[in-house]
Short mmCIF file of C-alpha atoms in Angstrom, two decimals:
data_model
loop_
_atom_site.label_atom_id
_atom_site.label_comp_id
_atom_site.label_asym_id
_atom_site.label_seq_id
_atom_site.Cartn_x
_atom_site.Cartn_y
_atom_site.Cartn_z
CA MET W 1 184.50 211.72 76.91
CA GLU W 2 182.19 214.74 76.48
CA GLN W 3 178.37 214.68 75.95
CA TYR W 4 176.65 217.54 74.15
CA VAL W 5 172.89 218.14 74.37
CA ALA W 6 171.14 220.84 72.43
CA ALA W 7 169.82 223.73 74.75
CA GLY W 8 168.37 225.65 71.73
CA THR W 9 168.84 226.35 68.25
CA GLY W 10 172.57 226.63 67.35
CA SER W 11 173.53 225.82 71.01
CA ALA W 12 174.92 222.94 73.13
CA GLU W 13 175.51 222.19 76.80
CA ALA W 14 178.28 219.80 78.06
CA LEU W 15 176.92 217.46 80.86
CA GLY W 16 178.84 216.74 83.93
CA PRO W 17 178.92 213.20 85.28
CA LYS W 18 175.48 213.80 87.08
CA GLY W 19 173.89 214.92 83.80
CA PRO W 20 170.95 212.98 82.25
CA GLY W 21 173.06 211.21 79.77
CA ALA W 22 175.99 210.16 81.93
CA ALA W 23 174.72 206.75 82.52
CA ALA W 24 174.37 206.01 78.74
CA PRO W 25 177.03 203.63 77.39
CA GLU W 26 179.38 205.07 74.73
CA GLY W 27 177.82 204.76 71.19
CA SER W 28 174.18 204.49 72.41
CA SER W 29 171.73 205.68 69.91
CA THR W 30 169.49 207.17 72.62
CA MET W 31 169.66 209.68 75.45
CA GLU W 32 167.15 211.11 77.91
CA ALA W 33 166.54 214.78 77.14
CA GLU W 34 163.79 216.97 78.29
CA GLY W 35 161.65 214.07 79.10
CA GLY W 36 162.10 212.31 75.85
CA LYS W 37 164.53 210.14 73.80
CA SER W 38 166.52 211.65 71.23
CA GLU W 39 169.16 210.41 68.78
CA VAL W 40 172.79 210.52 69.74
CA ILE W 41 175.88 209.92 67.61
CA MET W 42 179.58 209.79 68.15
CA ALA W 43 181.78 212.61 66.96
CA VAL W 44 185.47 213.77 66.98
CA VAL W 45 185.69 217.33 68.06
CA THR W 46 188.62 219.50 66.92
CA ASP W 47 189.15 223.25 66.21
CA PRO W 48 187.92 224.73 62.94
CA GLN W 49 191.56 225.29 61.26
CA PHE W 50 192.16 221.38 61.63
CA THR W 51 188.65 220.12 60.48
CA GLN W 52 189.74 219.34 56.80
CA ARG W 53 192.80 217.21 58.21
CA CYS W 54 190.52 215.28 60.53
CA ARG W 55 188.08 214.71 57.66
CA GLU W 56 190.91 213.33 55.49
CA TYR W 57 192.10 210.94 58.13
CA LEU W 58 188.60 209.57 58.97
CA GLU W 59 187.90 209.04 55.48
CA GLU W 60 191.04 207.26 54.81
CA HIS W 61 190.49 204.89 57.55
CA GLN W 62 186.73 204.45 56.83
CA LEU W 63 185.62 206.07 60.18
CA LEU W 64 183.80 209.00 58.77
CA ASP W 65 179.94 208.90 59.20
CA ARG W 66 178.74 210.28 55.95
CA ARG W 67 175.10 209.93 56.94
CA HIS W 68 175.33 213.22 59.01
CA ARG W 69 176.55 216.78 58.55
CA VAL W 70 179.56 218.20 60.39
CA LYS W 71 178.38 220.40 63.21
CA GLN W 72 179.67 223.57 64.76
CA LEU W 73 179.49 223.58 68.44
CA PRO W 74 178.81 226.61 70.72
CA ASP W 75 182.38 227.06 71.68
CA GLY W 76 183.23 227.26 68.13
CA THR W 77 184.84 223.69 67.68
CA MET W 78 183.55 221.28 64.80
CA ALA W 79 182.12 217.87 65.51
CA LEU W 80 182.86 215.33 62.62
CA PRO W 81 180.28 212.38 62.89
CA VAL W 82 182.17 209.01 63.17
CA LEU W 83 180.67 205.35 62.90
CA GLY W 84 179.80 204.10 66.28
CA GLU W 85 182.68 203.33 68.73
CA THR W 86 185.21 202.83 65.76
CA VAL W 87 187.33 205.70 66.97
CA ASN W 88 189.62 205.13 70.04
CA GLU W 89 192.41 206.85 71.73
CA GLN W 90 195.01 205.56 69.20
CA HIS W 91 193.13 207.35 66.41
CA LEU W 92 192.93 210.53 68.40
CA GLU W 93 196.69 210.27 68.97
CA ALA W 94 197.38 209.68 65.27
CA LEU W 95 195.20 212.85 64.41
CA LYS W 96 197.37 214.82 66.62
CA GLN W 97 200.50 213.55 65.00
CA ARG W 98 199.25 214.31 61.61
CA GLY W 99 199.31 217.92 62.10
CA ALA W 100 197.17 219.04 65.03
CA PRO W 101 199.36 218.70 68.06
CA GLU W 102 197.87 221.74 69.70
CA SER W 103 194.32 220.88 68.98
CA PRO W 104 192.26 219.16 71.66
CA CYS W 105 191.08 216.38 69.55
CA ARG W 106 188.40 214.50 71.60
CA LEU W 107 185.40 212.28 71.37
CA ALA W 108 181.76 213.58 72.23
CA HIS W 109 178.25 212.43 72.05
CA ILE W 110 176.25 214.82 69.67
CA LEU W 111 172.33 214.96 70.28
CA ASN W 112 169.95 215.21 67.33
CA PRO W 113 172.43 215.28 64.45
CA VAL W 114 171.52 216.73 60.92
CA LEU W 115 171.31 214.38 58.03
CA SER W 116 173.78 215.14 55.28
CA LYS W 117 172.13 216.21 51.94
CA LYS W 118 173.14 212.96 50.38
CA ALA W 119 171.24 211.06 53.23
CA GLN W 120 168.27 213.01 52.60
CA ARG W 121 167.91 212.37 48.81
CA CYS W 122 168.98 208.75 49.03
CA SER W 123 166.98 205.88 47.49
CA PRO W 124 164.57 203.64 49.77
CA ALA W 125 167.17 200.94 49.54
CA GLN W 126 170.03 203.08 50.81
CA LYS W 127 167.97 204.81 53.48
CA LEU W 128 166.98 201.22 54.77
CA ARG W 129 170.83 200.34 54.88
CA GLN W 130 171.61 203.35 56.72
CA GLU W 131 168.67 203.19 59.15
CA LEU W 132 169.28 199.53 60.12
CA ARG W 133 172.99 199.98 60.41
CA HIS W 134 172.37 202.79 62.79
CA LEU W 135 169.98 200.61 64.70
CA MET W 136 172.33 197.62 64.71
CA GLU W 137 175.36 199.87 66.04
CA GLY W 138 173.15 201.77 68.29
CA GLN W 139 172.42 198.64 70.25
CA GLY W 140 176.01 197.56 70.44
CA TYR W 141 175.93 195.18 67.66
CA THR W 142 178.52 195.14 64.91
CA TRP W 143 177.46 195.77 61.27
CA SER W 144 178.80 193.11 58.74
CA ALA W 145 178.85 192.52 55.03
CA ASP W 146 176.70 189.43 55.47
CA LEU W 147 173.91 191.33 57.23
CA GLU W 148 174.16 193.79 54.16
CA LYS W 149 173.61 191.15 51.70
CA ASP W 150 170.56 190.12 53.73
CA LEU W 151 168.83 193.18 53.07
CA PRO W 152 165.75 193.26 50.39
CA ARG W 153 166.86 194.38 47.05
CA SER W 154 163.05 194.64 46.02
CA TRP W 155 159.65 194.56 47.33
CA GLN W 156 155.98 194.99 46.37
CA ARG W 157 153.97 197.93 47.55
CA HIS W 158 150.38 197.42 48.28
CA GLY W 159 149.02 200.77 49.56
CA ASP W 160 150.64 201.12 53.10
CA LEU W 161 151.66 197.53 53.20
CA LEU W 162 155.04 196.53 51.96
CA LEU W 163 155.69 192.91 50.98
CA LEU W 164 159.28 191.72 51.20
CA ASN W 165 160.82 188.98 49.19
CA GLU W 166 161.56 185.65 50.73
CA ASP W 167 165.34 186.10 50.23
CA SER W 168 165.81 188.83 52.96
CA PHE W 169 166.30 189.00 56.71
CA LYS W 170 167.17 185.37 56.95
CA ALA W 171 170.11 185.63 59.37
CA ALA W 172 169.21 184.86 63.06
CA HIS W 173 171.00 188.00 64.04
CA TRP W 174 167.98 190.12 63.09
CA LYS W 175 165.91 188.35 65.92
CA LYS W 176 167.92 190.44 68.38
CA LEU W 177 166.47 193.58 66.94
CA GLU W 178 162.79 192.67 66.98
CA PRO W 179 160.12 194.14 67.28
CA GLY W 180 161.59 197.40 66.64
CA LEU W 181 163.32 196.10 63.47
CA TRP W 182 160.16 195.92 61.63
CA LYS W 183 158.90 199.54 62.47
CA THR W 184 162.36 200.73 61.19
CA VAL W 185 162.04 198.78 57.96
CA ALA W 186 158.45 199.99 57.29
CA THR W 187 159.28 203.55 58.13
CA ALA W 188 162.53 203.72 55.99
CA LEU W 189 160.69 202.22 52.85
CA GLY W 190 157.61 204.55 53.35
CA GLY W 191 155.08 202.12 54.54
CA GLN W 192 153.06 201.39 57.84
CA ARG W 193 152.54 197.57 57.62
CA LEU W 194 154.94 194.96 56.63
CA ALA W 195 154.98 191.41 55.52
CA LYS W 196 157.38 188.75 53.98
CA ARG W 197 156.67 186.13 51.76
CA GLY W 198 158.05 182.67 51.07
CA ARG W 199 157.88 180.29 48.12
CA VAL W 200 154.43 179.49 46.61
CA ALA W 201 152.96 176.55 48.41
CA PRO W 202 152.73 173.21 46.53
CA GLY W 203 149.35 172.42 44.98
CA GLY W 204 146.64 173.73 42.74
CA THR W 205 145.75 176.71 44.79
CA ARG W 206 149.01 178.48 44.47
CA ALA W 207 148.56 179.88 47.90
CA PRO W 208 151.48 182.20 49.07
CA LYS W 209 153.29 181.63 52.19
CA VAL W 210 153.17 185.02 53.67
CA ILE W 211 153.90 186.25 57.28
CA LEU W 212 152.57 189.61 58.55
CA LEU W 213 155.25 191.08 60.23
CA LEU W 214 153.79 194.56 61.24
CA GLY W 215 149.98 195.44 61.16
CA ALA W 216 146.77 194.17 62.27
CA HIS W 217 145.71 192.38 59.00
CA GLY W 218 146.82 191.69 55.39
CA TRP W 219 143.85 193.10 53.30
CA VAL W 220 145.08 195.67 50.58
CA GLU W 221 143.35 197.17 47.64
CA HIS W 222 144.46 197.98 44.13
CA VAL W 223 142.96 199.90 41.43
CA ASP W 224 144.09 198.42 37.90
CA ASN W 225 142.73 199.82 34.77
CA GLY W 226 139.59 201.30 36.48
CA ILE W 227 138.91 197.80 38.43
CA ARG W 228 139.12 197.67 42.13
CA TYR W 229 140.76 194.44 43.52
CA THR W 230 140.95 193.61 47.19
CA PHE W 231 142.63 190.49 48.66
CA ASP W 232 144.45 189.32 51.77
CA VAL W 233 148.17 189.12 50.95
CA THR W 234 148.73 186.51 53.51
CA GLN W 235 146.17 184.15 51.63
CA SER W 236 146.05 185.17 47.90
CA MET W 237 148.56 186.44 45.29
CA PHE W 238 148.28 189.51 42.93
CA SER W 239 150.25 189.21 39.78
CA PHE W 240 151.51 192.52 38.57
CA GLY W 241 153.08 190.79 35.44
CA ASN W 242 149.78 189.91 33.82
CA ILE W 243 148.94 193.55 33.29
CA THR W 244 149.28 193.39 29.41
CA GLU W 245 147.07 190.36 29.22
CA LYS W 246 144.36 192.07 31.41
CA LEU W 247 144.43 195.13 29.13
CA ARG W 248 144.03 192.91 26.24
CA VAL W 249 141.03 191.15 27.76
CA ALA W 250 139.59 194.54 28.40
CA SER W 251 139.76 195.59 24.83
CA MET W 252 137.82 192.61 23.61
CA THR W 253 134.29 192.64 22.51
CA CYS W 254 132.47 190.01 24.50
CA ALA W 255 128.77 191.49 24.49
CA GLY W 256 126.16 188.90 24.83
CA GLU W 257 128.71 186.14 25.47
CA VAL W 258 128.80 183.65 28.29
CA LEU W 259 132.29 183.00 29.64
CA VAL W 260 133.76 180.41 31.72
CA ASP W 261 136.98 181.32 33.76
CA LEU W 262 138.25 178.05 34.82
CA TYR W 263 141.04 179.54 37.31
CA ALA W 264 139.50 182.80 38.45
CA GLY W 265 141.61 183.62 41.39
CA ILE W 266 140.55 186.99 42.88
CA GLY W 267 139.14 188.09 39.61
CA TYR W 268 142.34 188.93 37.49
CA PHE W 269 140.43 188.28 34.28
CA THR W 270 136.96 187.69 35.43
CA LEU W 271 136.48 191.41 36.26
CA PRO W 272 138.00 192.81 33.04
CA PHE W 273 135.75 190.29 31.10
CA LEU W 274 132.70 191.66 32.72
CA ILE W 275 133.56 195.51 33.20
CA HIS W 276 135.32 196.24 30.13
CA ALA W 277 134.73 193.50 27.55
CA ASN W 278 130.99 193.47 28.54
CA ALA W 279 130.50 189.75 28.68
CA ALA W 280 126.83 188.92 29.52
CA PHE W 281 127.70 186.36 32.20
CA VAL W 282 130.81 184.68 33.89
CA HIS W 283 130.99 181.21 35.61
CA ALA W 284 134.08 181.80 37.71
CA CYS W 285 135.66 178.51 38.97
CA GLU W 286 138.05 178.64 41.87
CA TRP W 287 139.10 176.05 44.52
CA ASP W 288 141.05 178.20 46.87
CA PRO W 289 138.17 179.49 49.46
CA HIS W 290 140.47 182.51 50.41
CA ALA W 291 140.68 183.62 46.66
CA ALA W 292 137.03 182.92 46.14
CA ALA W 293 136.07 185.21 49.23
CA ALA W 294 138.24 188.10 47.84
CA LEU W 295 136.53 187.39 44.39
CA ARG W 296 133.08 187.80 45.74
CA LYS W 297 134.31 191.11 47.62
CA ASN W 298 135.60 192.30 44.12
CA LEU W 299 132.45 191.49 42.33
CA GLU W 300 130.53 193.69 44.90
CA LEU W 301 133.15 196.53 44.75
CA ASN W 302 132.70 196.73 41.27
CA GLY W 303 128.81 196.33 41.03
CA VAL W 304 128.84 193.21 38.88
CA VAL W 305 128.08 190.48 41.32
CA ASP W 306 124.70 189.78 39.66
CA ARG W 307 126.41 188.84 36.38
CA CYS W 308 128.74 186.14 37.98
CA CYS W 309 128.39 182.88 39.50
CA ILE W 310 131.24 181.54 41.66
CA HIS W 311 131.84 177.68 41.40
CA LEU W 312 133.97 176.72 44.59
CA GLY W 313 135.90 173.49 44.06
CA ASP W 314 137.73 171.39 41.69
CA ASN W 315 136.86 172.68 37.97
CA ARG W 316 137.29 168.84 36.66
CA LYS W 317 134.17 168.10 38.52
CA LEU W 318 132.35 171.17 37.12
CA LYS W 319 128.56 170.45 36.38
CA LEU W 320 128.17 172.56 33.36
CA TRP W 321 127.88 171.42 29.77
CA SER W 322 127.58 173.22 26.37
CA ILE W 323 127.14 176.63 28.04
CA ALA W 324 130.14 178.82 27.05
CA ASP W 325 131.01 181.16 24.19
CA ARG W 326 134.41 181.70 25.50
CA VAL W 327 136.62 179.94 28.10
CA ASN W 328 139.66 181.23 29.83
CA LEU W 329 142.28 179.01 31.05
CA GLY W 330 144.59 181.35 32.99
CA LEU W 331 146.91 178.87 34.87
CA ILE W 332 150.66 178.46 34.41
CA PRO W 333 152.85 176.68 34.00
CA SER W 334 150.34 174.69 32.31
CA SER W 335 146.28 174.61 32.12
CA GLU W 336 146.29 171.31 30.44
CA GLU W 337 144.39 169.64 33.11
CA GLY W 338 141.54 171.80 32.43
CA TRP W 339 141.50 171.21 28.85
CA PRO W 340 138.64 168.42 28.91
CA THR W 341 136.54 170.88 31.17
CA ALA W 342 136.98 173.55 28.65
CA CYS W 343 135.99 171.37 25.72
CA GLN W 344 132.94 170.14 27.88
CA VAL W 345 131.59 173.68 28.51
CA LEU W 346 132.02 174.96 25.02
CA ARG W 347 128.66 175.12 23.25
CA GLN W 348 128.00 172.20 21.29
CA ASP W 349 125.91 173.91 18.69
CA THR W 350 128.37 177.10 17.65
CA GLY W 351 131.50 176.41 19.34
CA GLY W 352 133.53 179.11 20.79
CA ILE W 353 137.02 180.51 21.68
CA LEU W 354 139.71 179.25 24.24
CA HIS W 355 142.15 181.47 25.77
CA ILE W 356 144.95 179.06 26.93
CA HIS W 357 147.91 180.25 29.10
CA HIS W 358 150.87 178.15 29.03
CA ASN W 359 154.69 178.43 29.84
CA VAL W 360 156.72 177.50 26.62
CA GLU W 361 160.29 176.58 26.78
CA SER W 362 162.45 178.30 24.01
CA PHE W 363 165.62 176.27 23.95
CA PRO W 364 167.07 176.22 20.48
CA GLY W 365 167.17 172.79 18.88
CA LYS W 366 164.90 171.09 21.49
CA GLU W 367 162.14 168.96 19.92
CA LEU W 368 158.59 169.46 21.10
CA GLN W 369 157.04 166.44 22.69
CA LEU W 370 153.23 165.89 23.01
CA PRO W 371 152.28 164.44 26.30
CA ASN W 372 150.67 161.28 24.74
CA SER W 373 152.96 158.73 22.98
CA SER W 374 150.01 156.34 22.18
CA GLU W 375 148.61 155.66 18.83
CA ALA W 376 146.16 158.43 19.42
CA GLY W 377 148.97 160.77 20.44
CA GLN W 378 150.79 159.97 17.16
CA LYS W 379 147.82 160.87 15.23
CA GLU W 380 147.72 164.30 17.23
CA GLN W 381 151.35 164.88 16.13
CA ARG W 382 150.54 164.42 12.55
CA ALA W 383 147.57 166.69 12.89
CA ALA W 384 149.84 169.27 14.52
CA ARG W 385 152.20 169.06 11.51
CA ASN W 386 149.16 169.60 9.09
CA LEU W 387 148.07 172.63 11.11
CA GLY W 388 150.96 174.51 10.01
CA ARG W 389 149.26 175.96 6.96
CA GLN W 390 146.55 177.29 9.39
CA THR W 391 148.98 179.07 11.55
CA PRO W 392 149.12 182.89 11.43
CA GLY W 393 152.53 184.09 10.16
CA LYS W 394 153.23 186.51 12.84
CA ILE W 395 154.32 184.19 15.63
CA ALA W 396 157.62 185.54 17.11
CA LYS W 397 159.12 182.29 18.04
CA LEU W 398 159.07 178.74 16.40
CA GLU W 399 158.68 177.14 19.63
CA TRP W 400 155.43 179.05 20.29
CA ARG W 401 154.08 178.12 17.03
CA ARG W 402 154.95 174.36 17.29
CA TRP W 403 153.22 174.31 20.90
CA ALA W 404 150.18 176.07 19.52
CA GLU W 405 149.93 173.62 16.61
CA ALA W 406 150.24 170.73 19.10
CA ALA W 407 147.74 172.33 21.52
CA ALA W 408 145.21 172.81 18.70
CA ALA W 409 145.40 169.17 17.64
CA ARG W 410 145.04 168.01 21.15
CA ILE W 411 141.97 170.18 21.71
CA GLU W 412 140.56 168.93 18.46
CA ALA W 413 140.80 165.47 19.46
CA LEU W 414 139.20 166.17 23.06
CA LEU W 415 136.39 167.84 21.20
CA LEU W 416 135.56 164.77 18.95
CA GLN W 417 135.87 162.44 22.10
CA LEU W 418 133.45 164.57 24.34
CA HIS W 419 130.69 165.72 21.72
CA GLY W 420 131.06 162.55 19.40
CA LYS W 421 131.39 164.61 16.05
CA PRO W 422 134.44 166.23 14.43
CA TRP W 423 135.43 169.80 15.15
CA GLU W 424 137.77 172.38 13.47
CA THR W 425 140.30 174.30 15.49
CA ARG W 426 141.95 177.35 14.27
CA ILE W 427 144.77 179.45 15.82
CA LEU W 428 143.79 183.04 15.99
CA HIS W 429 146.66 184.59 17.76
CA VAL W 430 149.64 183.89 20.18
CA GLN W 431 150.08 186.47 22.70
CA PRO W 432 153.35 186.97 24.77
CA VAL W 433 152.62 187.87 28.39
CA LYS W 434 156.05 187.94 30.24
CA SER W 435 159.19 186.15 30.45
CA TYR W 436 158.61 183.72 33.18
CA ALA W 437 162.16 182.40 33.56
CA PRO W 438 165.27 182.37 31.42
CA HIS W 439 164.14 180.68 28.03
CA VAL W 440 160.65 180.18 29.31
CA ASP W 441 157.94 182.39 27.93
CA HIS W 442 154.29 183.05 29.35
CA ILE W 443 152.11 182.98 26.35
CA VAL W 444 148.23 182.96 25.61
CA LEU W 445 146.91 181.01 22.67
CA ASP W 446 143.47 182.22 21.15
CA LEU W 447 142.00 179.12 19.78
CA ASP W 448 138.93 179.11 17.71
CA CYS W 449 136.87 175.91 18.06
CA ARG W 450 133.90 175.07 15.71
CA PRO W 451 131.90 172.01 15.09
CA LEU W 452 132.25 171.02 11.43
CA SER W 453 128.42 171.22 11.02
CA CYS W 454 128.47 174.82 12.32
CA PRO W 455 127.87 177.27 9.54
CA GLY W 456 130.53 179.68 10.91
CA GLU W 457 128.18 182.48 11.78
CA GLY W 458 128.71 184.73 14.76
CA ILE W 459 128.63 183.32 18.36
CA GLY W 460 125.25 183.15 19.92
CA LYS W 461 124.05 183.87 23.46
CA SER W 462 123.83 180.98 26.06
CA GLU W 463 121.77 180.49 29.14
CA ARG W 464 123.04 182.47 32.29
CA SER W 465 122.05 180.24 35.05
CA CYS W 466 124.26 178.68 37.60
CA GLY W 467 122.79 175.22 37.18
CA GLN W 468 123.86 172.43 34.91
CA GLY W 469 123.46 173.09 31.17
CA PRO W 470 121.88 170.89 28.79
CA LYS W 471 123.91 167.50 27.84
CA ALA W 472 124.55 166.47 24.41
#
């Protein structure tokens, strides 16, 4: 087998047995040249007049490497790139029998091949496949359909950090390519750091299970609607799917209002309420210390740290009462465990608005079931049916309307129980956020809650301290 090493532009030099590349195994992807390592591929070398016949044969037997260009060598012969060590003496004999008996068909190593135009403009996913296949075959391993199925089909980009999905690189065979594997993946996808996530850990914190594969740390930054968010991807989540709701929050007018955000996270909604909706003060509740640390950084980054108090811990034990003009309950699939706290912190004198996030199933023909089957629960169901006349007409799905009416009745009963006087709830709006799963919709209910003794005038201001509010 011959080995060609570039001696200059448009030239090549055949190395003898004592040349720098003589000890390299056939099909190896690197060769020592001029003191450094260079890429090397296999090629079939033939005379120019037989190039097309060779190409047709190699394509027919799926041996042609389409990632690299056909190259003319200094002696006038043509080198057709092939896939690894797939071509043997039988293939060369078949090529001669096909119509090139006088052509000296031979195999050669080609140094620093040129990528084809198609390879140069391929998508990141295609480039990743090509680079990994080249890496695998260059180290003497066989590429397979199972490995190709194990490649990531999608990923999240956080600046120079790429976050891969959990369903990629599960095969044990990838371990043989580490640590160079992760550098190859990051470079092919245009990043410098790499992480892989698993399923969200069970429990209320919804902490992601993320492993950092390449890089010194997992801290990243996003700018979203003029707001800076920073967080550690190995400790906290960033939901791109909530952008429509964050924009809607940013369009609200909350001047002079005190807001309680019961599930603040890193500040997905706390920051839009403060920066764009101009809320006077926000009490942000979060029980994950990593998310709370990121939230504090984000408040400082955006210059609003003096208008927010972070309450670390279980919001069901929150020591606030009758303080909020507005409460955000941004937890899915359900924020129902926070409903009693939301009713507790609403201002007793004027009431306020609840923004309740929930995942609603939209299966045709399925009856809505309230969580309580007791006598009180039956009263809530009757109240929910009576609320129909108060429901806005433009609610896209019947299941959304039924859930909103049931939630309004449930909140009304909780307010009566907590404050000792009757309240009225009114559905202002039901906002779809995204499709969470087939037949499951993430929606937000805007619910107006007022004590019946309240004249219904505008929402007033509340105290802004972090201490306990006045009890009823």
